Short mmCIF file of C-alpha atoms and ligand atoms in Angstrom, two decimals:
data_model
loop_
_atom_site.label_atom_id
_atom_site.label_comp_id
_atom_site.label_asym_id
_atom_site.label_seq_id
_atom_site.Cartn_x
_atom_site.Cartn_y
_atom_site.Cartn_z
CA MET A 231 212.32 153.27 141.49
CA LYS A 232 214.44 151.43 144.05
CA LEU A 233 212.51 149.38 146.59
CA SER A 234 213.91 151.29 149.59
CA ASN A 235 212.90 154.51 147.89
CA ALA A 236 209.42 153.22 147.15
CA ALA A 237 209.00 152.32 150.81
CA GLN A 238 210.03 155.86 151.77
CA VAL A 239 207.55 157.37 149.32
CA VAL A 240 204.74 155.28 150.76
CA SER A 241 205.75 156.16 154.30
CA HIS A 242 205.72 159.89 153.45
CA TYR A 243 202.39 159.48 151.71
CA VAL A 244 200.84 157.90 154.81
CA ARG A 245 202.29 160.49 157.18
CA ALA A 246 201.29 163.39 154.94
CA ASN A 247 197.73 162.10 154.95
CA TRP A 248 197.74 161.82 158.72
CA ARG A 249 199.07 165.37 159.16
CA TRP A 250 196.47 166.79 156.77
CA HIS A 251 193.67 165.37 158.90
CA HIS A 252 195.15 165.85 162.38
CA LEU A 253 197.32 168.95 162.55
CA HIS A 254 195.20 171.90 163.60
CA GLY A 255 195.75 175.02 165.66
CA ALA A 256 198.23 174.59 168.51
CA ALA A 257 199.26 171.11 167.34
CA LEU A 258 200.27 172.52 163.97
CA GLU A 259 202.25 175.30 165.63
CA ARG A 260 204.03 172.81 167.87
CA TYR A 261 204.79 170.64 164.88
CA GLN A 262 206.29 173.58 162.97
CA GLU A 263 208.32 174.54 166.01
CA GLN A 264 209.76 171.03 166.45
CA ARG A 265 210.65 170.67 162.80
CA ALA A 266 212.18 174.15 162.69
CA GLN A 267 214.37 173.48 165.75
CA ARG A 268 215.63 170.22 164.30
CA LEU A 269 216.28 171.88 160.92
CA LEU A 270 218.09 174.88 162.38
CA ALA A 271 220.39 172.77 164.52
CA TYR A 272 221.41 170.79 161.45
CA VAL A 273 221.78 173.82 159.20
CA GLU A 274 223.85 175.77 161.69
CA GLN A 275 226.25 172.88 161.86
CA HIS A 276 226.47 172.09 158.14
CA SER A 277 225.95 175.35 156.24
CA PRO A 278 228.81 177.84 156.70
CA PHE A 279 226.73 180.59 155.07
CA TYR A 280 223.82 180.32 157.51
CA ARG A 281 226.16 179.95 160.49
CA GLN A 282 227.64 183.32 159.66
CA HIS A 283 224.31 184.85 158.64
CA TRP A 284 222.80 183.94 162.01
CA ALA A 285 225.78 184.92 164.14
CA GLY A 286 224.59 186.72 167.27
CA HIS A 287 220.95 185.70 166.79
CA ASP A 288 218.88 183.44 169.00
CA LEU A 289 217.96 180.40 166.91
CA HIS A 290 214.99 179.63 169.15
CA ASN A 291 213.50 182.85 167.92
CA TRP A 292 213.76 181.57 164.35
CA ARG A 293 210.74 183.45 163.04
CA HIS A 294 212.78 186.63 163.48
CA LEU A 295 216.09 185.51 161.97
CA PRO A 296 217.52 187.68 159.17
CA THR A 297 215.94 186.95 155.79
CA ILE A 298 217.60 185.81 152.59
CA GLU A 299 216.80 186.29 148.91
CA LYS A 300 217.52 184.44 145.70
CA GLN A 301 220.55 186.57 144.97
CA THR A 302 222.08 185.73 148.37
CA MET A 303 221.47 182.03 147.82
CA MET A 304 223.07 182.04 144.39
CA GLU A 305 226.02 184.22 145.43
CA HIS A 306 226.93 181.95 148.34
CA PHE A 307 225.80 178.70 146.72
CA ALA A 308 228.75 176.53 147.80
CA THR A 309 228.59 177.49 151.49
CA PHE A 310 224.81 177.81 151.45
CA ASN A 311 224.17 174.15 150.66
CA THR A 312 225.15 171.63 153.30
CA ARG A 313 227.13 169.39 150.94
CA GLY A 314 229.74 171.89 149.75
CA ILE A 315 228.71 171.61 146.08
CA SER A 316 229.98 174.56 144.06
CA LYS A 317 227.70 176.60 141.81
CA GLU A 318 229.92 175.90 138.80
CA GLU A 319 229.74 172.14 139.29
CA ALA A 320 225.98 172.18 139.76
CA MET A 321 225.38 174.55 136.85
CA GLU A 322 227.46 172.42 134.50
CA VAL A 323 225.48 169.28 135.28
CA ALA A 324 222.15 171.14 135.05
CA LEU A 325 222.96 172.79 131.72
CA GLN A 326 224.26 169.58 130.23
CA ALA A 327 221.02 167.87 131.20
CA GLU A 328 218.97 170.67 129.63
CA HIS A 329 220.87 170.39 126.34
CA SER A 330 220.83 166.62 126.12
CA ARG A 331 217.31 166.34 127.65
CA ASP A 332 218.76 163.50 129.71
CA PHE A 333 218.12 164.23 133.35
CA SER A 334 219.64 161.14 134.90
CA SER A 335 222.98 162.72 135.87
CA ASN A 336 223.61 163.98 139.38
CA ILE A 337 226.36 165.17 141.71
CA ALA A 338 227.35 163.08 144.71
CA GLY A 339 223.98 161.35 144.54
CA LEU A 340 222.05 164.66 144.53
CA THR A 341 219.56 165.71 141.86
CA VAL A 342 220.36 169.07 140.30
CA GLY A 343 217.73 171.25 138.72
CA LEU A 344 217.39 174.70 137.22
CA SER A 345 214.39 176.80 138.10
CA SER A 346 212.57 178.45 135.24
CA GLY A 347 213.16 182.07 136.09
CA THR A 348 211.68 184.60 133.72
CA SER A 349 214.62 186.94 134.02
CA GLY A 350 218.30 186.14 133.68
CA HIS A 351 218.46 184.99 137.31
CA ARG A 352 218.00 181.27 137.15
CA GLY A 353 217.93 179.40 140.41
CA LEU A 354 219.73 176.13 141.02
CA PHE A 355 218.40 173.49 143.33
CA LEU A 356 219.93 170.41 144.90
CA VAL A 357 217.78 167.61 146.26
CA SER A 358 218.80 164.39 148.02
CA PRO A 359 217.11 161.01 147.34
CA GLN A 360 215.43 161.21 150.77
CA GLU A 361 214.05 164.67 150.01
CA GLN A 362 212.90 163.41 146.64
CA ALA A 363 211.03 160.52 148.22
CA ALA A 364 209.42 162.87 150.74
CA TRP A 365 208.32 165.22 147.96
CA ALA A 366 206.85 162.39 145.89
CA GLY A 367 204.92 160.90 148.82
CA VAL A 368 203.54 164.24 149.95
CA ILE A 369 202.54 165.48 146.53
CA VAL A 370 200.66 162.30 145.73
CA ALA A 371 198.81 162.54 149.06
CA ARG A 372 197.92 166.19 148.59
CA VAL A 373 197.06 166.09 144.89
CA LEU A 374 194.99 162.90 144.84
CA HIS A 375 193.10 163.75 148.06
CA ARG A 376 192.20 160.08 148.48
CA LEU A 377 193.62 156.81 147.22
CA PRO A 378 192.04 156.02 143.85
CA ARG A 379 190.04 152.78 143.46
CA SER A 380 191.43 152.14 140.02
CA ARG A 381 194.64 153.17 138.31
CA VAL A 382 194.96 156.89 137.62
CA ARG A 383 196.87 158.14 134.59
CA VAL A 384 198.59 161.47 135.10
CA ALA A 385 200.19 163.56 132.35
CA PHE A 386 202.72 166.09 133.54
CA PHE A 387 203.99 168.95 131.34
CA LEU A 388 207.22 170.58 132.47
CA ARG A 389 209.68 173.03 130.99
CA SER A 390 212.46 170.66 131.71
CA ASN A 391 212.51 167.45 133.56
CA SER A 392 214.72 166.55 136.45
CA ASN A 393 214.99 163.30 138.33
CA LEU A 394 212.70 164.86 140.85
CA TYR A 395 209.64 164.22 138.77
CA GLU A 396 210.32 160.73 137.52
CA GLU A 397 209.91 159.36 140.97
CA ILE A 398 206.15 158.98 141.01
CA GLY A 399 205.54 155.99 138.81
CA GLY A 400 204.10 152.56 139.41
CA GLY A 401 201.57 151.68 142.09
CA PRO A 402 198.14 153.18 141.66
CA ILE A 403 199.45 155.99 139.48
CA GLN A 404 200.66 155.76 135.94
CA PHE A 405 202.57 158.87 135.23
CA ARG A 406 203.78 160.25 131.90
CA TYR A 407 206.07 163.19 131.55
CA PHE A 408 205.81 165.53 128.54
CA ASP A 409 208.56 167.99 127.84
CA LEU A 410 207.09 171.47 127.34
CA MET A 411 209.33 171.77 124.28
CA THR A 412 207.42 168.94 122.57
CA PRO A 413 205.65 170.29 119.47
CA LEU A 414 201.94 170.72 120.21
CA ASN A 415 200.83 168.17 117.57
CA ASP A 416 203.02 165.50 119.14
CA ALA A 417 201.73 166.32 122.60
CA VAL A 418 198.14 166.05 121.34
CA GLN A 419 198.85 162.65 119.79
CA GLY A 420 200.60 161.49 122.94
CA LEU A 421 197.66 162.57 125.11
CA ASN A 422 195.12 160.97 122.80
CA SER A 423 196.83 157.61 123.14
CA PHE A 424 197.65 157.95 126.87
CA GLN A 425 194.12 159.15 127.81
CA PRO A 426 195.08 160.77 131.13
CA HIS A 427 192.65 161.35 133.99
CA ILE A 428 194.65 164.28 135.29
CA VAL A 429 196.81 166.76 133.35
CA LEU A 430 199.30 169.06 135.06
CA GLY A 431 200.88 171.97 133.22
CA PRO A 432 201.32 175.73 133.09
CA PRO A 433 198.07 177.53 132.17
CA SER A 434 199.55 178.83 128.91
CA LEU A 435 200.00 175.22 127.75
CA LEU A 436 196.63 174.11 129.16
CA GLY A 437 195.06 176.93 127.12
CA LEU A 438 196.60 175.54 123.93
CA LEU A 439 195.31 172.08 124.81
CA ALA A 440 191.84 173.58 125.36
CA ASP A 441 191.94 175.01 121.81
CA GLU A 442 192.80 171.54 120.50
CA GLN A 443 190.07 169.92 122.57
CA ALA A 444 187.53 172.51 121.38
CA GLN A 445 188.44 171.73 117.77
CA ALA A 446 188.20 168.01 118.49
CA HIS A 447 191.85 167.34 117.61
CA LEU A 448 192.28 166.37 121.22
CA GLY A 449 189.76 164.01 122.80
CA ILE A 450 190.50 163.41 126.48
CA HIS A 451 188.07 163.00 129.36
CA LEU A 452 189.59 164.54 132.43
CA GLN A 453 188.75 164.32 136.10
CA ARG A 454 190.94 167.30 136.82
CA LEU A 455 193.36 169.85 135.45
CA ILE A 456 196.14 171.14 137.65
CA SER A 457 197.78 174.44 136.90
CA ILE A 458 201.44 174.84 137.83
CA ALA A 459 204.34 177.25 137.35
CA GLU A 460 202.45 180.34 136.14
CA VAL A 461 199.76 182.56 137.55
CA LEU A 462 196.34 181.08 136.81
CA GLU A 463 194.00 183.95 135.99
CA GLU A 464 190.26 183.66 136.63
CA GLN A 465 189.23 183.94 132.99
CA ASP A 466 191.60 181.08 132.06
CA GLN A 467 190.32 178.92 134.88
CA ARG A 468 186.72 179.43 133.73
CA ARG A 469 187.55 178.60 130.13
CA LEU A 470 189.48 175.44 131.03
CA GLN A 471 186.59 174.32 133.23
CA ALA A 472 184.13 174.88 130.40
CA VAL A 473 186.13 173.14 127.68
CA PHE A 474 187.23 170.10 129.70
CA ALA A 475 184.16 169.95 131.97
CA CYS A 476 186.31 169.26 135.02
CA SER A 477 187.64 171.16 138.01
CA VAL A 478 190.83 173.18 137.66
CA HIS A 479 193.15 173.06 140.65
CA GLN A 480 196.57 174.51 141.38
CA ILE A 481 199.96 173.57 142.74
CA TYR A 482 202.01 176.51 143.92
CA GLN A 483 205.56 175.28 143.94
CA CYS A 484 208.89 176.89 143.31
CA THR A 485 212.57 176.21 143.87
CA GLU A 486 211.98 177.23 147.45
CA GLY A 487 209.51 174.45 148.16
CA LEU A 488 206.03 173.06 147.74
CA LEU A 489 204.03 175.99 149.05
CA ALA A 490 200.36 175.29 148.37
CA VAL A 491 198.08 172.71 146.79
CA SER A 492 194.33 172.79 146.05
CA CYS A 493 192.17 170.59 148.28
CA ALA A 494 189.18 168.56 147.09
CA ALA A 495 186.99 171.65 147.61
CA GLY A 496 189.26 173.61 145.28
CA SER A 497 190.88 175.92 147.87
CA LEU A 498 194.59 176.53 147.56
CA HIS A 499 195.92 175.51 150.98
CA ILE A 500 199.34 176.50 152.22
CA GLN A 501 201.18 173.27 153.03
CA GLU A 502 201.83 174.35 156.59
CA ASP A 503 203.35 171.04 157.67
CA LEU A 504 206.00 171.42 154.95
CA VAL A 505 206.66 175.14 154.90
CA ALA A 506 206.23 177.90 157.45
CA LEU A 507 205.08 180.99 155.60
CA GLN A 508 205.24 184.42 157.17
CA PHE A 509 203.81 187.43 155.40
CA GLU A 510 204.80 191.03 154.83
CA PRO A 511 202.22 193.53 153.59
CA VAL A 512 203.01 194.99 150.18
CA ALA A 513 203.91 198.61 150.87
CA ASN A 514 201.04 201.12 150.61
CA GLY A 515 198.68 198.58 149.10
CA PRO A 516 195.07 199.73 148.92
CA GLU A 517 193.82 196.20 149.56
CA GLU A 518 195.36 193.50 151.65
CA ARG A 519 198.15 191.92 149.68
CA VAL A 520 201.22 190.23 151.02
CA THR A 521 204.50 188.72 149.96
CA PRO A 522 205.68 185.51 151.66
CA ILE A 523 208.81 184.67 153.61
CA VAL A 524 209.38 180.94 153.26
CA THR A 525 210.95 178.45 155.64
CA ASP A 526 211.03 174.93 154.24
CA LEU A 527 210.72 172.70 157.30
CA TRP A 528 212.07 169.60 155.58
CA ARG A 529 214.87 170.32 153.18
CA THR A 530 218.37 170.12 154.57
CA THR A 531 220.56 169.80 151.43
CA GLN A 532 219.76 173.33 150.29
CA PRO A 533 218.09 174.81 153.36
CA ILE A 534 215.49 177.52 152.84
CA VAL A 535 215.14 179.53 156.03
CA ARG A 536 213.33 182.89 156.03
CA TYR A 537 213.58 183.25 152.24
CA ARG A 538 211.87 186.31 150.80
CA LEU A 539 209.78 185.43 147.76
CA ASN A 540 208.83 187.99 145.20
CA ASP A 541 205.22 186.88 144.70
CA ILE A 542 202.15 188.92 145.58
CA LEU A 543 199.41 186.90 147.29
CA ARG A 544 195.95 187.56 148.62
CA LEU A 545 194.99 185.40 151.60
CA ALA A 546 191.47 184.10 152.14
CA PRO A 547 189.96 185.65 155.29
CA ALA A 548 188.11 182.50 156.39
CA PRO A 549 189.13 178.84 156.73
CA CYS A 550 188.11 176.34 154.05
CA THR A 551 184.91 174.32 154.32
CA CYS A 552 186.88 171.09 153.74
CA GLY A 553 187.83 170.99 157.42
CA SER A 554 191.59 171.55 157.05
CA SER A 555 192.90 174.45 159.10
CA PHE A 556 195.84 175.02 156.76
CA ARG A 557 195.43 178.62 155.60
CA VAL A 558 194.10 179.35 152.13
CA ILE A 559 195.55 181.58 149.42
CA ALA A 560 192.70 183.35 147.62
CA ALA A 561 194.89 184.40 144.71
CA ILE A 562 198.46 184.45 143.48
CA GLU A 563 198.58 187.73 141.64
CA GLY A 564 202.00 187.78 140.13
CA ARG A 565 205.35 189.13 141.05
CA ASN A 566 206.34 192.18 142.94
CA ASP A 567 208.48 193.17 139.95
CA ASP A 568 205.32 193.48 137.91
CA LEU A 569 203.68 196.29 139.82
CA CYS A 570 203.01 199.10 137.36
CA TYR A 571 203.38 202.77 138.27
CA PHE A 572 201.40 205.84 137.29
CA ALA A 573 201.85 209.48 138.31
CA ALA A 574 199.54 210.64 141.09
CA ARG A 575 197.82 214.01 140.69
CA THR A 576 199.07 215.03 144.07
CA GLY A 577 202.68 214.26 143.12
CA GLY A 578 204.72 211.08 143.37
CA LYS A 579 203.54 207.83 141.86
CA ARG A 580 201.05 205.14 142.69
CA HIS A 581 201.52 201.46 142.16
CA PHE A 582 198.98 199.19 140.47
CA PHE A 583 198.84 195.45 141.08
CA PRO A 584 198.88 193.07 138.11
CA ASP A 585 195.32 192.11 139.04
CA THR A 586 194.11 195.71 138.75
CA ILE A 587 195.74 196.01 135.32
CA ARG A 588 194.11 192.72 134.28
CA ARG A 589 190.64 193.88 135.30
CA MET A 590 191.13 197.30 133.75
CA ILE A 591 191.80 195.62 130.38
CA LEU A 592 189.58 192.52 130.40
CA LEU A 593 186.47 194.17 131.80
CA ALA A 594 186.63 196.89 129.14
CA ASP A 595 185.22 194.71 126.37
CA ALA A 596 183.91 191.14 126.29
CA ARG A 597 185.42 190.59 122.84
CA ILE A 598 188.98 190.54 124.21
CA THR A 599 190.22 186.95 124.14
CA ASP A 600 193.70 187.56 125.50
CA TYR A 601 196.00 190.40 126.46
CA GLN A 602 199.44 191.43 127.55
CA ALA A 603 200.48 194.64 129.24
CA VAL A 604 204.04 195.89 129.31
CA GLN A 605 205.26 198.90 131.23
CA GLN A 606 208.64 200.40 130.48
CA ARG A 607 208.39 203.58 132.53
CA CYS A 608 206.09 205.21 135.03
CA GLY A 609 202.93 206.58 133.40
CA GLN A 610 203.25 204.52 130.23
CA LEU A 611 201.62 201.25 129.22
CA ARG A 612 201.70 199.17 126.04
CA ILE A 613 198.73 196.84 125.72
CA HIS A 614 198.61 193.96 123.26
CA LEU A 615 195.17 192.59 122.54
CA ALA A 616 193.81 189.48 120.88
CA VAL A 617 190.14 189.93 119.98
CA SER A 618 187.47 187.57 118.70
CA PRO A 619 187.43 187.26 114.89
CA ASP A 620 184.18 189.17 114.39
CA ALA A 621 185.24 192.10 116.58
CA ASN A 622 186.14 195.52 115.28
CA PHE A 623 189.58 196.10 116.75
CA ASP A 624 189.33 199.90 116.82
CA GLU A 625 186.15 199.72 118.86
CA VAL A 626 187.73 197.33 121.35
CA ALA A 627 190.87 199.46 121.53
CA SER A 628 188.91 202.60 122.31
CA ALA A 629 186.93 200.76 125.00
CA VAL A 630 190.22 199.71 126.60
CA ARG A 631 191.58 203.25 126.34
CA LYS A 632 188.47 204.56 128.07
CA SER A 633 188.76 201.93 130.80
CA VAL A 634 192.41 202.84 131.42
CA ASP A 635 191.50 206.55 131.67
CA GLU A 636 188.66 205.83 134.07
CA THR A 637 190.71 203.50 136.27
CA LEU A 638 193.56 205.99 136.51
CA ALA A 639 191.13 208.80 137.34
CA GLN A 640 189.52 206.63 139.98
CA TYR A 641 192.90 206.16 141.66
CA ASP A 642 193.57 209.89 141.30
CA CYS A 643 196.33 209.47 138.73
CA ARG A 644 197.25 211.57 135.73
CA PRO A 645 196.34 210.26 132.26
CA ALA A 646 198.90 207.78 130.93
CA VAL A 647 200.65 207.33 127.61
CA VAL A 648 198.90 204.22 126.32
CA GLN A 649 199.69 202.31 123.14
CA ILE A 650 197.30 199.60 122.10
CA GLU A 651 198.40 197.03 119.55
CA GLU A 652 196.59 194.22 117.79
CA GLY A 653 197.94 190.72 118.40
CA LEU A 654 200.03 189.24 121.19
CA LEU A 655 203.77 189.16 121.59
CA PRO A 656 205.20 185.69 120.89
CA LEU A 657 206.08 183.65 123.97
CA PRO A 658 209.54 182.16 123.43
CA ALA A 659 209.49 178.39 123.89
CA GLY A 660 210.14 177.30 127.44
CA THR A 661 209.56 180.70 129.06
CA LYS A 662 206.89 181.47 131.61
CA ARG A 663 203.94 183.58 130.63
CA ARG A 664 203.60 186.89 132.41
CA ARG A 665 200.66 188.85 131.10
CA VAL A 666 201.48 191.96 133.10
CA GLN A 667 205.12 192.82 132.99
CA ARG A 668 207.25 195.77 133.98
CA LEU A 669 210.51 195.87 132.09
CA ALA A 670 212.39 198.80 133.56
CA GLN A 671 212.81 199.66 137.21
CA ASP A 672 212.14 203.29 137.84
ZN1 ZN B 55 190.06 172.93 151.69
#
């Protein structure tokens, strides 16, 4: 890391710590307002897309500006970013890096990355060295909670690297990056020799590491596990906690920004000094669930202003006991695309959240070790089950069938066409796990 960059990282670290302890209530709102005004003035001047998108709107009333979505961002990529980088240019550099696994190349000094979309719509992101330094400083402040007394070794598993993540090395943190494509045996060997204190990775990978640890192939003594990139389900969190005897925290980050990080008390706080999140209720939801609209208050290279995210969240009703007034996300439940539909008795269809589907399956029988649910059309569901070795699969399957019938009846829906299959679908290397998935839109 260059010295000037290192100084920036440290400066961001210090300021992020200060904001965490001091920004509450009206001060936080004022802070968001100031940052937003500065951001908007810059963006209006340098991003032709936004200038046009906001034409006729009052920028001071920024919380009501028209929203954008991933498709809009990708369609207008060259005029959307403030550096005039074309999508083709950026994509070429990003794809080349993915193939060669060498992530040192950039465009005009900007880091280029590809987001790991589950569908064909991959997002591209551009980050400047200043934004990179800010990210590194903030994430260290928010993940470590306090400066460690001795050196901390952190292992970081990612689908693909980008320059973005190489930044946090040296100083009190020794950081090692593992490519998610690394064969599991190699990763286990690497971890055994590195002996990390903290491991970050998607829960599907952490689950595999837990198997290895349980069989004593892996022998690491962790202070903490941090789940990233996929939905962390309760049953996985409990198992990881049990196997590694440490707390399991989360980072909720996507192409659109660093949205939330677990505090020392384990609550997933929205990073309200970095992003302003607004919420829309999910239509007709029986319980309070929302989807976020994101404004990244810091990034200017690829500005994210009123960006509609597809995720379904549940917010915690009360503030955290840790003292921070940054709001808390009780659960990230999955994506809006993964709502499943069943026919209502009274006509029409009802939607079911991924979390309801999860409970309907997992609570049916304690011998289920893992599951996947795939819906292809309304009123149909294919369930894949992994069961413990001593379990009778037919018994488990009929318990699940009964649970599905009961749940649907409870929500006043007609019986569904349910197929139950033994064994899980393979997860192609490098793809995100989605346990509940709807394939067709209907
Ligand atoms: Zn907290």
